[in-house]
Amino acid sequence: VNNNLTNLKYSSRQRALIARISRSLEKSKKAYHTFDKLRNEPANFDVMKEIIPIWMMSLEDASRILPLQEKMFDYVILDEASQCNIAYAIPIMYRAEKIVLFGDSEQMRDDSIRFKSNMMLQTLAKKFGIPEHLQIKALGDTVQSIMDIGYQTGFLSKPLTYHYRSPKEIIGFSNKYFYTPKRKQLKIINNKYLPYKDTNRVLVNHILPPHKELDISGKTNKSEAEYICRLIDELKNNPQTQGKSIGVLSFFSDQATLLREMIEDKNIKVSVIEGIQGDE
């Protein structure tokens, strides 16, 4: 920050504020104490926005750090809006002149809203005196996400149909069962992937005979873990896949623990689904 003060032309007020924030952050390992003080003086953020016009943070951090000031940003962009916690998202929208939502209504919902029925919401609205035009209404039996609320409120929408990341064998499943029935089929344009051996496929089923006598728990499968270890060695020794990073995903935490114990290479990431989501 101090280097930037030297190179950029700031007003004396801006310089003084940045210097004070810099000193506060240097003194305390708990930076949130500094931001808590700043939040109580919204004028400080007006100066900081002149210096840093774009802020990127989680919903939780935004609610904790930013003052609850109407239209303090020209635009607020919510990424993965279908999974955003509505209780955090609505105050963030209050801080925006305009709101832009990015997301996919066919993906997983935020757990905090997934089971909120219309009857429950109507009861809450009556209890707290929420007027009709401000009430959350669901198209079906339950509220789905902040994206669906925006859609019902009349937000303009633009579908993005190109899928860049997953090969057709993976996203093709979602296309068949989720997107195509709702006339939202994605166009798959990723062809830069490495097939397994000579199968010309990236998804291959490996059928293993059960050997339950090897297991000391009903929650693990040792023969499967041994096979995965051999598969890892095969990938490491194959000229096509040598040097590639490897991740192992298990749906069960006990099996993931067993795999971590058996896989010698600690650079290989072994995780349950929550710990690997997005890493692809």
PDB file of C-alpha atoms in Angstrom:
ATOM      1  CA  VAL A   1       0.000   0.000   0.000  1.00  0.00           C
ATOM      2  CA  ASN A   2       2.752   2.463   0.917  1.00  0.00           C
ATOM      3  CA  ASN A   3       4.485   1.882  -2.439  1.00  0.00           C
ATOM      4  CA  ASN A   4       1.243   2.670  -4.218  1.00  0.00           C
ATOM      5  CA  LEU A   5       0.948   5.892  -2.248  1.00  0.00           C
ATOM      6  CA  THR A   6       4.248   7.008  -3.731  1.00  0.00           C
ATOM      7  CA  ASN A   7       3.383   6.131  -7.319  1.00  0.00           C
ATOM      8  CA  LEU A   8      -0.254   7.283  -7.572  1.00  0.00           C
ATOM      9  CA  LYS A   9      -1.766  10.746  -7.234  1.00  0.00           C
ATOM     10  CA  TYR A  10      -4.148  10.609  -4.284  1.00  0.00           C
ATOM     11  CA  SER A  11      -5.682  13.453  -2.334  1.00  0.00           C
ATOM     12  CA  SER A  12      -4.360  14.161   1.139  1.00  0.00           C
ATOM     13  CA  ARG A  13      -7.566  12.683   2.603  1.00  0.00           C
ATOM     14  CA  GLN A  14      -7.098   9.449   0.648  1.00  0.00           C
ATOM     15  CA  ARG A  15      -3.444   9.221   1.638  1.00  0.00           C
ATOM     16  CA  ALA A  16      -4.263   9.708   5.303  1.00  0.00           C
ATOM     17  CA  LEU A  17      -6.979   7.032   5.256  1.00  0.00           C
ATOM     18  CA  ILE A  18      -4.805   4.445   3.470  1.00  0.00           C
ATOM     19  CA  ALA A  19      -1.909   5.118   5.828  1.00  0.00           C
ATOM     20  CA  ARG A  20      -4.197   4.680   8.859  1.00  0.00           C
ATOM     21  CA  ILE A  21      -5.642   1.401   7.530  1.00  0.00           C
ATOM     22  CA  SER A  22      -2.157   0.147   6.663  1.00  0.00           C
ATOM     23  CA  ARG A  23      -0.895   0.881  10.172  1.00  0.00           C
ATOM     24  CA  SER A  24      -3.926  -0.834  11.718  1.00  0.00           C
ATOM     25  CA  LEU A  25      -3.448  -3.975   9.650  1.00  0.00           C
ATOM     26  CA  GLU A  26       0.260  -4.099  10.487  1.00  0.00           C
ATOM     27  CA  LYS A  27      -0.412  -3.839  14.217  1.00  0.00           C
ATOM     28  CA  SER A  28      -3.128  -6.470  14.493  1.00  0.00           C
ATOM     29  CA  LYS A  29      -3.204 -10.057  13.270  1.00  0.00           C
ATOM     30  CA  LYS A  30      -6.985  -9.851  13.480  1.00  0.00           C
ATOM     31  CA  ALA A  31      -7.697  -7.714  10.426  1.00  0.00           C
ATOM     32  CA  TYR A  32     -11.431  -8.000  10.952  1.00  0.00           C
ATOM     33  CA  HIS A  33     -11.158  -5.658  13.979  1.00  0.00           C
ATOM     34  CA  THR A  34      -9.911  -2.941  11.628  1.00  0.00           C
ATOM     35  CA  PHE A  35     -12.740  -3.535   9.177  1.00  0.00           C
ATOM     36  CA  ASP A  36     -15.298  -3.586  11.979  1.00  0.00           C
ATOM     37  CA  LYS A  37     -14.199  -0.056  12.886  1.00  0.00           C
ATOM     38  CA  LEU A  38     -14.297   1.044   9.248  1.00  0.00           C
ATOM     39  CA  ARG A  39     -17.809  -0.340   8.831  1.00  0.00           C
ATOM     40  CA  ASN A  40     -19.010   1.940  11.604  1.00  0.00           C
ATOM     41  CA  GLU A  41     -17.755   4.932   9.630  1.00  0.00           C
ATOM     42  CA  PRO A  42     -19.295   4.526   6.123  1.00  0.00           C
ATOM     43  CA  ALA A  43     -17.558   7.676   4.886  1.00  0.00           C
ATOM     44  CA  ASN A  44     -14.287   5.731   5.032  1.00  0.00           C
ATOM     45  CA  PHE A  45     -15.605   3.310   2.430  1.00  0.00           C
ATOM     46  CA  ASP A  46     -16.534   6.157   0.134  1.00  0.00           C
ATOM     47  CA  VAL A  47     -12.854   7.109   0.075  1.00  0.00           C
ATOM     48  CA  MET A  48     -11.709   3.499  -0.263  1.00  0.00           C
ATOM     49  CA  LYS A  49     -14.050   2.907  -3.225  1.00  0.00           C
ATOM     50  CA  GLU A  50     -12.409   5.789  -5.059  1.00  0.00           C
ATOM     51  CA  ILE A  51      -9.082   4.007  -4.669  1.00  0.00           C
ATOM     52  CA  ILE A  52     -10.329   0.408  -5.062  1.00  0.00           C
ATOM     53  CA  PRO A  53     -13.410   0.517  -7.330  1.00  0.00           C
ATOM     54  CA  ILE A  54     -13.834  -3.280  -7.602  1.00  0.00           C
ATOM     55  CA  TRP A  55     -14.268  -5.467  -4.512  1.00  0.00           C
ATOM     56  CA  MET A  56     -14.339  -9.289  -4.581  1.00  0.00           C
ATOM     57  CA  MET A  57     -15.345 -11.291  -1.512  1.00  0.00           C
ATOM     58  CA  SER A  58     -17.644 -13.974  -0.192  1.00  0.00           C
ATOM     59  CA  LEU A  59     -21.201 -13.154   0.830  1.00  0.00           C
ATOM     60  CA  GLU A  60     -20.322 -13.742   4.491  1.00  0.00           C
ATOM     61  CA  ASP A  61     -17.361 -11.345   4.346  1.00  0.00           C
ATOM     62  CA  ALA A  62     -19.408  -8.712   2.494  1.00  0.00           C
ATOM     63  CA  SER A  63     -22.108  -8.819   5.185  1.00  0.00           C
ATOM     64  CA  ARG A  64     -19.517  -8.609   7.960  1.00  0.00           C
ATOM     65  CA  ILE A  65     -17.176  -5.993   6.481  1.00  0.00           C
ATOM     66  CA  LEU A  66     -19.257  -3.629   4.343  1.00  0.00           C
ATOM     67  CA  PRO A  67     -21.590  -1.061   5.903  1.00  0.00           C
ATOM     68  CA  LEU A  68     -25.275  -1.659   5.214  1.00  0.00           C
ATOM     69  CA  GLN A  69     -25.537   1.339   2.902  1.00  0.00           C
ATOM     70  CA  GLU A  70     -28.139   1.530   0.134  1.00  0.00           C
ATOM     71  CA  LYS A  71     -26.738   1.555  -3.418  1.00  0.00           C
ATOM     72  CA  MET A  72     -23.128   1.883  -2.290  1.00  0.00           C
ATOM     73  CA  PHE A  73     -22.016   0.006  -5.450  1.00  0.00           C
ATOM     74  CA  ASP A  74     -23.132   0.686  -9.019  1.00  0.00           C
ATOM     75  CA  TYR A  75     -23.184  -3.057  -9.760  1.00  0.00           C
ATOM     76  CA  VAL A  76     -23.040  -6.163  -7.607  1.00  0.00           C
ATOM     77  CA  ILE A  77     -22.390  -9.488  -9.363  1.00  0.00           C
ATOM     78  CA  LEU A  78     -23.407 -12.706  -7.586  1.00  0.00           C
ATOM     79  CA  ASP A  79     -21.612 -15.731  -9.023  1.00  0.00           C
ATOM     80  CA  GLU A  80     -23.132 -19.205  -8.528  1.00  0.00           C
ATOM     81  CA  ALA A  81     -26.335 -17.413  -7.579  1.00  0.00           C
ATOM     82  CA  SER A  82     -28.374 -20.624  -7.563  1.00  0.00           C
ATOM     83  CA  GLN A  83     -26.317 -21.744  -4.544  1.00  0.00           C
ATOM     84  CA  CYS A  84     -26.141 -18.419  -2.671  1.00  0.00           C
ATOM     85  CA  ASN A  85     -27.533 -18.174   0.832  1.00  0.00           C
ATOM     86  CA  ILE A  86     -30.609 -15.960   0.431  1.00  0.00           C
ATOM     87  CA  ALA A  87     -30.272 -14.447   3.910  1.00  0.00           C
ATOM     88  CA  TYR A  88     -26.822 -13.139   2.926  1.00  0.00           C
ATOM     89  CA  ALA A  89     -27.671 -12.336  -0.703  1.00  0.00           C
ATOM     90  CA  ILE A  90     -30.623  -9.990  -0.126  1.00  0.00           C
ATOM     91  CA  PRO A  91     -28.645  -7.479   2.030  1.00  0.00           C
ATOM     92  CA  ILE A  92     -25.916  -7.512  -0.639  1.00  0.00           C
ATOM     93  CA  MET A  93     -28.534  -6.667  -3.280  1.00  0.00           C
ATOM     94  CA  TYR A  94     -29.645  -3.751  -1.086  1.00  0.00           C
ATOM     95  CA  ARG A  95     -26.119  -2.355  -1.430  1.00  0.00           C
ATOM     96  CA  ALA A  96     -26.362  -2.335  -5.249  1.00  0.00           C
ATOM     97  CA  GLU A  97     -27.744   0.116  -7.769  1.00  0.00           C
ATOM     98  CA  LYS A  98     -28.034  -2.850 -10.161  1.00  0.00           C
ATOM     99  CA  ILE A  99     -27.622  -6.571  -9.583  1.00  0.00           C
ATOM    100  CA  VAL A 100     -26.288  -9.208 -11.989  1.00  0.00           C
ATOM    101  CA  LEU A 101     -26.859 -12.903 -11.211  1.00  0.00           C
ATOM    102  CA  PHE A 102     -24.762 -15.689 -12.740  1.00  0.00           C
ATOM    103  CA  GLY A 103     -25.707 -19.275 -12.062  1.00  0.00           C
ATOM    104  CA  ASP A 104     -27.472 -22.429 -13.088  1.00  0.00           C
ATOM    105  CA  SER A 105     -30.928 -23.205 -11.739  1.00  0.00           C
ATOM    106  CA  GLU A 106     -30.363 -26.918 -12.452  1.00  0.00           C
ATOM    107  CA  GLN A 107     -27.495 -27.154  -9.954  1.00  0.00           C
ATOM    108  CA  MET A 108     -27.561 -27.891  -6.217  1.00  0.00           C
ATOM    109  CA  ARG A 109     -29.486 -25.448  -4.037  1.00  0.00           C
ATOM    110  CA  ASP A 110     -28.374 -23.684  -0.907  1.00  0.00           C
ATOM    111  CA  ASP A 111     -29.352 -25.886   2.043  1.00  0.00           C
ATOM    112  CA  SER A 112     -30.783 -22.975   4.017  1.00  0.00           C
ATOM    113  CA  ILE A 113     -33.615 -22.373   1.534  1.00  0.00           C
ATOM    114  CA  ARG A 114     -34.095 -25.702  -0.204  1.00  0.00           C
ATOM    115  CA  PHE A 115     -37.066 -26.836   1.877  1.00  0.00           C
ATOM    116  CA  LYS A 116     -38.830 -23.506   2.491  1.00  0.00           C
ATOM    117  CA  SER A 117     -42.430 -24.067   1.359  1.00  0.00           C
ATOM    118  CA  ASN A 118     -44.829 -21.341   0.283  1.00  0.00           C
ATOM    119  CA  MET A 119     -46.911 -21.988   3.384  1.00  0.00           C
ATOM    120  CA  MET A 120     -43.900 -21.431   5.649  1.00  0.00           C
ATOM    121  CA  LEU A 121     -42.982 -18.198   3.853  1.00  0.00           C
ATOM    122  CA  GLN A 122     -46.551 -16.907   4.012  1.00  0.00           C
ATOM    123  CA  THR A 123     -46.594 -17.610   7.746  1.00  0.00           C
ATOM    124  CA  LEU A 124     -43.345 -15.675   8.213  1.00  0.00           C
ATOM    125  CA  ALA A 125     -44.646 -12.807   6.062  1.00  0.00           C
ATOM    126  CA  LYS A 126     -47.780 -12.561   8.170  1.00  0.00           C
ATOM    127  CA  LYS A 127     -45.827 -12.737  11.424  1.00  0.00           C
ATOM    128  CA  PHE A 128     -43.453  -9.916  10.463  1.00  0.00           C
ATOM    129  CA  GLY A 129     -45.942  -7.811   8.486  1.00  0.00           C
ATOM    130  CA  ILE A 130     -44.231  -8.155   5.088  1.00  0.00           C
ATOM    131  CA  PRO A 131     -46.375  -6.442   2.410  1.00  0.00           C
ATOM    132  CA  GLU A 132     -47.592  -8.535  -0.513  1.00  0.00           C
ATOM    133  CA  HIS A 133     -45.316  -6.958  -3.133  1.00  0.00           C
ATOM    134  CA  LEU A 134     -42.206  -7.742  -1.057  1.00  0.00           C
ATOM    135  CA  GLN A 135     -43.009 -11.370  -0.318  1.00  0.00           C
ATOM    136  CA  ILE A 136     -40.982 -14.229  -1.815  1.00  0.00           C
ATOM    137  CA  LYS A 137     -43.167 -16.375  -4.065  1.00  0.00           C
ATOM    138  CA  ALA A 138     -42.213 -19.775  -5.416  1.00  0.00           C
ATOM    139  CA  LEU A 139     -43.278 -21.082  -8.819  1.00  0.00           C
ATOM    140  CA  GLY A 140     -43.554 -24.598  -7.408  1.00  0.00           C
ATOM    141  CA  ASP A 141     -44.076 -25.848  -3.904  1.00  0.00           C
ATOM    142  CA  THR A 142     -40.823 -24.410  -2.557  1.00  0.00           C
ATOM    143  CA  VAL A 143     -38.461 -21.508  -3.092  1.00  0.00           C
ATOM    144  CA  GLN A 144     -35.437 -22.681  -5.069  1.00  0.00           C
ATOM    145  CA  SER A 145     -32.803 -19.921  -5.113  1.00  0.00           C
ATOM    146  CA  ILE A 146     -32.095 -16.196  -5.344  1.00  0.00           C
ATOM    147  CA  MET A 147     -31.953 -16.704  -9.126  1.00  0.00           C
ATOM    148  CA  ASP A 148     -35.513 -17.989  -9.216  1.00  0.00           C
ATOM    149  CA  ILE A 149     -36.674 -15.065  -7.088  1.00  0.00           C
ATOM    150  CA  GLY A 150     -35.017 -12.669  -9.551  1.00  0.00           C
ATOM    151  CA  TYR A 151     -36.656 -14.416 -12.472  1.00  0.00           C
ATOM    152  CA  GLN A 152     -40.093 -14.184 -10.865  1.00  0.00           C
ATOM    153  CA  THR A 153     -39.498 -10.516 -10.044  1.00  0.00           C
ATOM    154  CA  GLY A 154     -38.982  -9.749 -13.740  1.00  0.00           C
ATOM    155  CA  PHE A 155     -35.199  -9.680 -14.101  1.00  0.00           C
ATOM    156  CA  LEU A 156     -34.023  -9.784 -17.706  1.00  0.00           C
ATOM    157  CA  SER A 157     -32.310 -13.083 -18.473  1.00  0.00           C
ATOM    158  CA  LYS A 158     -29.792 -14.364 -20.989  1.00  0.00           C
ATOM    159  CA  PRO A 159     -29.072 -18.120 -21.308  1.00  0.00           C
ATOM    160  CA  LEU A 160     -25.418 -19.123 -21.744  1.00  0.00           C
ATOM    161  CA  THR A 161     -25.459 -22.386 -23.663  1.00  0.00           C
ATOM    162  CA  TYR A 162     -21.783 -23.124 -24.355  1.00  0.00           C
ATOM    163  CA  HIS A 163     -20.124 -25.602 -22.005  1.00  0.00           C
ATOM    164  CA  TYR A 164     -16.328 -25.255 -22.008  1.00  0.00           C
ATOM    165  CA  ARG A 165     -15.138 -27.453 -19.168  1.00  0.00           C
ATOM    166  CA  SER A 166     -16.387 -31.048 -19.095  1.00  0.00           C
ATOM    167  CA  PRO A 167     -16.194 -33.518 -22.005  1.00  0.00           C
ATOM    168  CA  LYS A 168     -19.412 -34.843 -23.506  1.00  0.00           C
ATOM    169  CA  GLU A 169     -19.431 -38.056 -21.447  1.00  0.00           C
ATOM    170  CA  ILE A 170     -19.713 -36.065 -18.222  1.00  0.00           C
ATOM    171  CA  ILE A 171     -21.909 -33.083 -19.070  1.00  0.00           C
ATOM    172  CA  GLY A 172     -23.827 -35.293 -21.500  1.00  0.00           C
ATOM    173  CA  PHE A 173     -25.486 -36.971 -18.513  1.00  0.00           C
ATOM    174  CA  SER A 174     -26.776 -33.620 -17.262  1.00  0.00           C
ATOM    175  CA  ASN A 175     -27.779 -32.658 -20.792  1.00  0.00           C
ATOM    176  CA  LYS A 176     -29.901 -35.787 -21.153  1.00  0.00           C
ATOM    177  CA  TYR A 177     -31.636 -35.755 -17.785  1.00  0.00           C
ATOM    178  CA  PHE A 178     -31.772 -32.081 -16.746  1.00  0.00           C
ATOM    179  CA  TYR A 179     -31.259 -29.625 -19.607  1.00  0.00           C
ATOM    180  CA  THR A 180     -32.821 -31.237 -22.677  1.00  0.00           C
ATOM    181  CA  PRO A 181     -36.218 -31.965 -21.000  1.00  0.00           C
ATOM    182  CA  LYS A 182     -36.431 -28.237 -20.163  1.00  0.00           C
ATOM    183  CA  ARG A 183     -35.216 -27.164 -23.618  1.00  0.00           C
ATOM    184  CA  LYS A 184     -31.946 -25.806 -22.247  1.00  0.00           C
ATOM    185  CA  GLN A 185     -29.523 -28.182 -23.939  1.00  0.00           C
ATOM    186  CA  LEU A 186     -25.875 -27.153 -23.573  1.00  0.00           C
ATOM    187  CA  LYS A 187     -23.495 -27.061 -26.522  1.00  0.00           C
ATOM    188  CA  ILE A 188     -20.384 -29.035 -25.571  1.00  0.00           C
ATOM    189  CA  ILE A 189     -17.265 -27.588 -27.159  1.00  0.00           C
ATOM    190  CA  ASN A 190     -14.506 -29.163 -25.041  1.00  0.00           C
ATOM    191  CA  ASN A 191     -12.511 -31.737 -26.994  1.00  0.00           C
ATOM    192  CA  LYS A 192      -9.148 -31.256 -25.233  1.00  0.00           C
ATOM    193  CA  TYR A 193      -9.145 -34.259 -22.956  1.00  0.00           C
ATOM    194  CA  LEU A 194      -7.101 -37.408 -22.646  1.00  0.00           C
ATOM    195  CA  PRO A 195      -8.999 -40.710 -23.102  1.00  0.00           C
ATOM    196  CA  TYR A 196      -8.185 -43.760 -21.014  1.00  0.00           C
ATOM    197  CA  LYS A 197      -5.802 -46.088 -22.891  1.00  0.00           C
ATOM    198  CA  ASP A 198      -7.314 -47.162 -26.225  1.00  0.00           C
ATOM    199  CA  THR A 199     -10.970 -46.856 -25.157  1.00  0.00           C
ATOM    200  CA  ASN A 200     -11.456 -43.350 -26.612  1.00  0.00           C
ATOM    201  CA  ARG A 201     -13.411 -42.654 -23.414  1.00  0.00           C
ATOM    202  CA  VAL A 202     -12.795 -40.519 -20.342  1.00  0.00           C
ATOM    203  CA  LEU A 203     -15.344 -42.450 -18.262  1.00  0.00           C
ATOM    204  CA  VAL A 204     -14.600 -46.147 -17.883  1.00  0.00           C
ATOM    205  CA  ASN A 205     -16.266 -48.628 -15.536  1.00  0.00           C
ATOM    206  CA  HIS A 206     -13.834 -50.955 -13.756  1.00  0.00           C
ATOM    207  CA  ILE A 207     -15.736 -54.009 -12.517  1.00  0.00           C
ATOM    208  CA  LEU A 208     -14.115 -55.546  -9.420  1.00  0.00           C
ATOM    209  CA  PRO A 209     -14.992 -58.817  -7.674  1.00  0.00           C
ATOM    210  CA  PRO A 210     -15.840 -58.308  -3.989  1.00  0.00           C
ATOM    211  CA  HIS A 211     -13.417 -59.504  -1.307  1.00  0.00           C
ATOM    212  CA  LYS A 212     -15.246 -58.699   1.904  1.00  0.00           C
ATOM    213  CA  GLU A 213     -12.869 -60.825   3.951  1.00  0.00           C
ATOM    214  CA  LEU A 214     -10.253 -58.082   3.498  1.00  0.00           C
ATOM    215  CA  ASP A 215     -12.406 -55.415   5.116  1.00  0.00           C
ATOM    216  CA  ILE A 216     -12.390 -54.647   8.815  1.00  0.00           C
ATOM    217  CA  SER A 217     -15.336 -52.266   8.479  1.00  0.00           C
ATOM    218  CA  GLY A 218     -18.623 -52.241   6.618  1.00  0.00           C
ATOM    219  CA  LYS A 219     -17.837 -48.705   5.509  1.00  0.00           C
ATOM    220  CA  THR A 220     -14.668 -49.445   3.535  1.00  0.00           C
ATOM    221  CA  ASN A 221     -13.666 -51.518   0.531  1.00  0.00           C
ATOM    222  CA  LYS A 222     -10.007 -52.540   0.681  1.00  0.00           C
ATOM    223  CA  SER A 223      -9.946 -54.456  -2.611  1.00  0.00           C
ATOM    224  CA  GLU A 224     -11.213 -51.333  -4.360  1.00  0.00           C
ATOM    225  CA  ALA A 225      -8.536 -49.225  -2.651  1.00  0.00           C
ATOM    226  CA  GLU A 226      -5.817 -51.705  -3.712  1.00  0.00           C
ATOM    227  CA  TYR A 227      -7.064 -51.545  -7.294  1.00  0.00           C
ATOM    228  CA  ILE A 228      -6.934 -47.741  -7.218  1.00  0.00           C
ATOM    229  CA  CYS A 229      -3.321 -47.896  -5.993  1.00  0.00           C
ATOM    230  CA  ARG A 230      -2.428 -50.153  -8.944  1.00  0.00           C
ATOM    231  CA  LEU A 231      -4.293 -47.813 -11.294  1.00  0.00           C
ATOM    232  CA  ILE A 232      -2.284 -44.854  -9.981  1.00  0.00           C
ATOM    233  CA  ASP A 233       0.990 -46.726 -10.626  1.00  0.00           C
ATOM    234  CA  GLU A 234      -0.234 -47.495 -14.137  1.00  0.00           C
ATOM    235  CA  LEU A 235      -1.013 -43.834 -14.815  1.00  0.00           C
ATOM    236  CA  LYS A 236       2.391 -42.767 -13.503  1.00  0.00           C
ATOM    237  CA  ASN A 237       4.217 -45.244 -15.735  1.00  0.00           C
ATOM    238  CA  ASN A 238       2.196 -44.591 -18.891  1.00  0.00           C
ATOM    239  CA  PRO A 239       4.080 -42.106 -21.164  1.00  0.00           C
ATOM    240  CA  GLN A 240       0.754 -40.453 -22.043  1.00  0.00           C
ATOM    241  CA  THR A 241      -0.100 -39.677 -18.434  1.00  0.00           C
ATOM    242  CA  GLN A 242       3.326 -39.355 -16.807  1.00  0.00           C
ATOM    243  CA  GLY A 243       3.616 -36.092 -14.888  1.00  0.00           C
ATOM    244  CA  LYS A 244      -0.138 -35.493 -14.828  1.00  0.00           C
ATOM    245  CA  SER A 245      -1.784 -34.569 -11.539  1.00  0.00           C
ATOM    246  CA  ILE A 246      -4.061 -37.200 -10.035  1.00  0.00           C
ATOM    247  CA  GLY A 247      -7.119 -36.807  -7.815  1.00  0.00           C
ATOM    248  CA  VAL A 248      -9.083 -39.582  -6.120  1.00  0.00           C
ATOM    249  CA  LEU A 249     -12.705 -38.937  -5.210  1.00  0.00           C
ATOM    250  CA  SER A 250     -14.754 -41.056  -2.837  1.00  0.00           C
ATOM    251  CA  PHE A 251     -18.371 -40.574  -1.843  1.00  0.00           C
ATOM    252  CA  PHE A 252     -17.623 -41.889   1.655  1.00  0.00           C
ATOM    253  CA  SER A 253     -15.299 -40.362   4.257  1.00  0.00           C
ATOM    254  CA  ASP A 254     -14.163 -43.720   5.701  1.00  0.00           C
ATOM    255  CA  GLN A 255     -13.111 -44.921   2.260  1.00  0.00           C
ATOM    256  CA  ALA A 256     -11.288 -41.643   1.625  1.00  0.00           C
ATOM    257  CA  THR A 257      -9.407 -42.109   4.901  1.00  0.00           C
ATOM    258  CA  LEU A 258      -8.408 -45.659   3.892  1.00  0.00           C
ATOM    259  CA  LEU A 259      -7.211 -44.416   0.493  1.00  0.00           C
ATOM    260  CA  ARG A 260      -5.081 -41.695   2.097  1.00  0.00           C
ATOM    261  CA  GLU A 261      -3.398 -44.354   4.247  1.00  0.00           C
ATOM    262  CA  MET A 262      -2.737 -46.683   1.308  1.00  0.00           C
ATOM    263  CA  ILE A 263      -1.652 -44.188  -1.368  1.00  0.00           C
ATOM    264  CA  GLU A 264       2.060 -43.546  -0.847  1.00  0.00           C
ATOM    265  CA  ASP A 265       2.284 -40.395  -2.984  1.00  0.00           C
ATOM    266  CA  LYS A 266       1.073 -37.609  -0.695  1.00  0.00           C
ATOM    267  CA  ASN A 267       0.888 -35.174  -3.633  1.00  0.00           C
ATOM    268  CA  ILE A 268      -2.209 -37.030  -4.850  1.00  0.00           C
ATOM    269  CA  LYS A 269      -5.359 -35.370  -3.580  1.00  0.00           C
ATOM    270  CA  VAL A 270      -7.832 -37.763  -1.975  1.00  0.00           C
ATOM    271  CA  SER A 271     -11.139 -36.296  -0.918  1.00  0.00           C
ATOM    272  CA  VAL A 272     -14.877 -36.671  -0.545  1.00  0.00           C
ATOM    273  CA  ILE A 273     -16.998 -34.752  -3.019  1.00  0.00           C
ATOM    274  CA  GLU A 274     -17.295 -31.554  -0.959  1.00  0.00           C
ATOM    275  CA  GLY A 275     -13.522 -31.191  -0.807  1.00  0.00           C
ATOM    276  CA  ILE A 276     -12.912 -31.583  -4.527  1.00  0.00           C
ATOM    277  CA  GLN A 277     -15.855 -29.659  -6.032  1.00  0.00           C
ATOM    278  CA  GLY A 278     -14.544 -27.125  -8.539  1.00  0.00           C
ATOM    279  CA  ASP A 279     -10.985 -28.483  -8.653  1.00  0.00           C
ATOM    280  CA  GLU A 280     -11.530 -29.919 -12.122  1.00  0.00           C
TER     281      GLU A 280
END
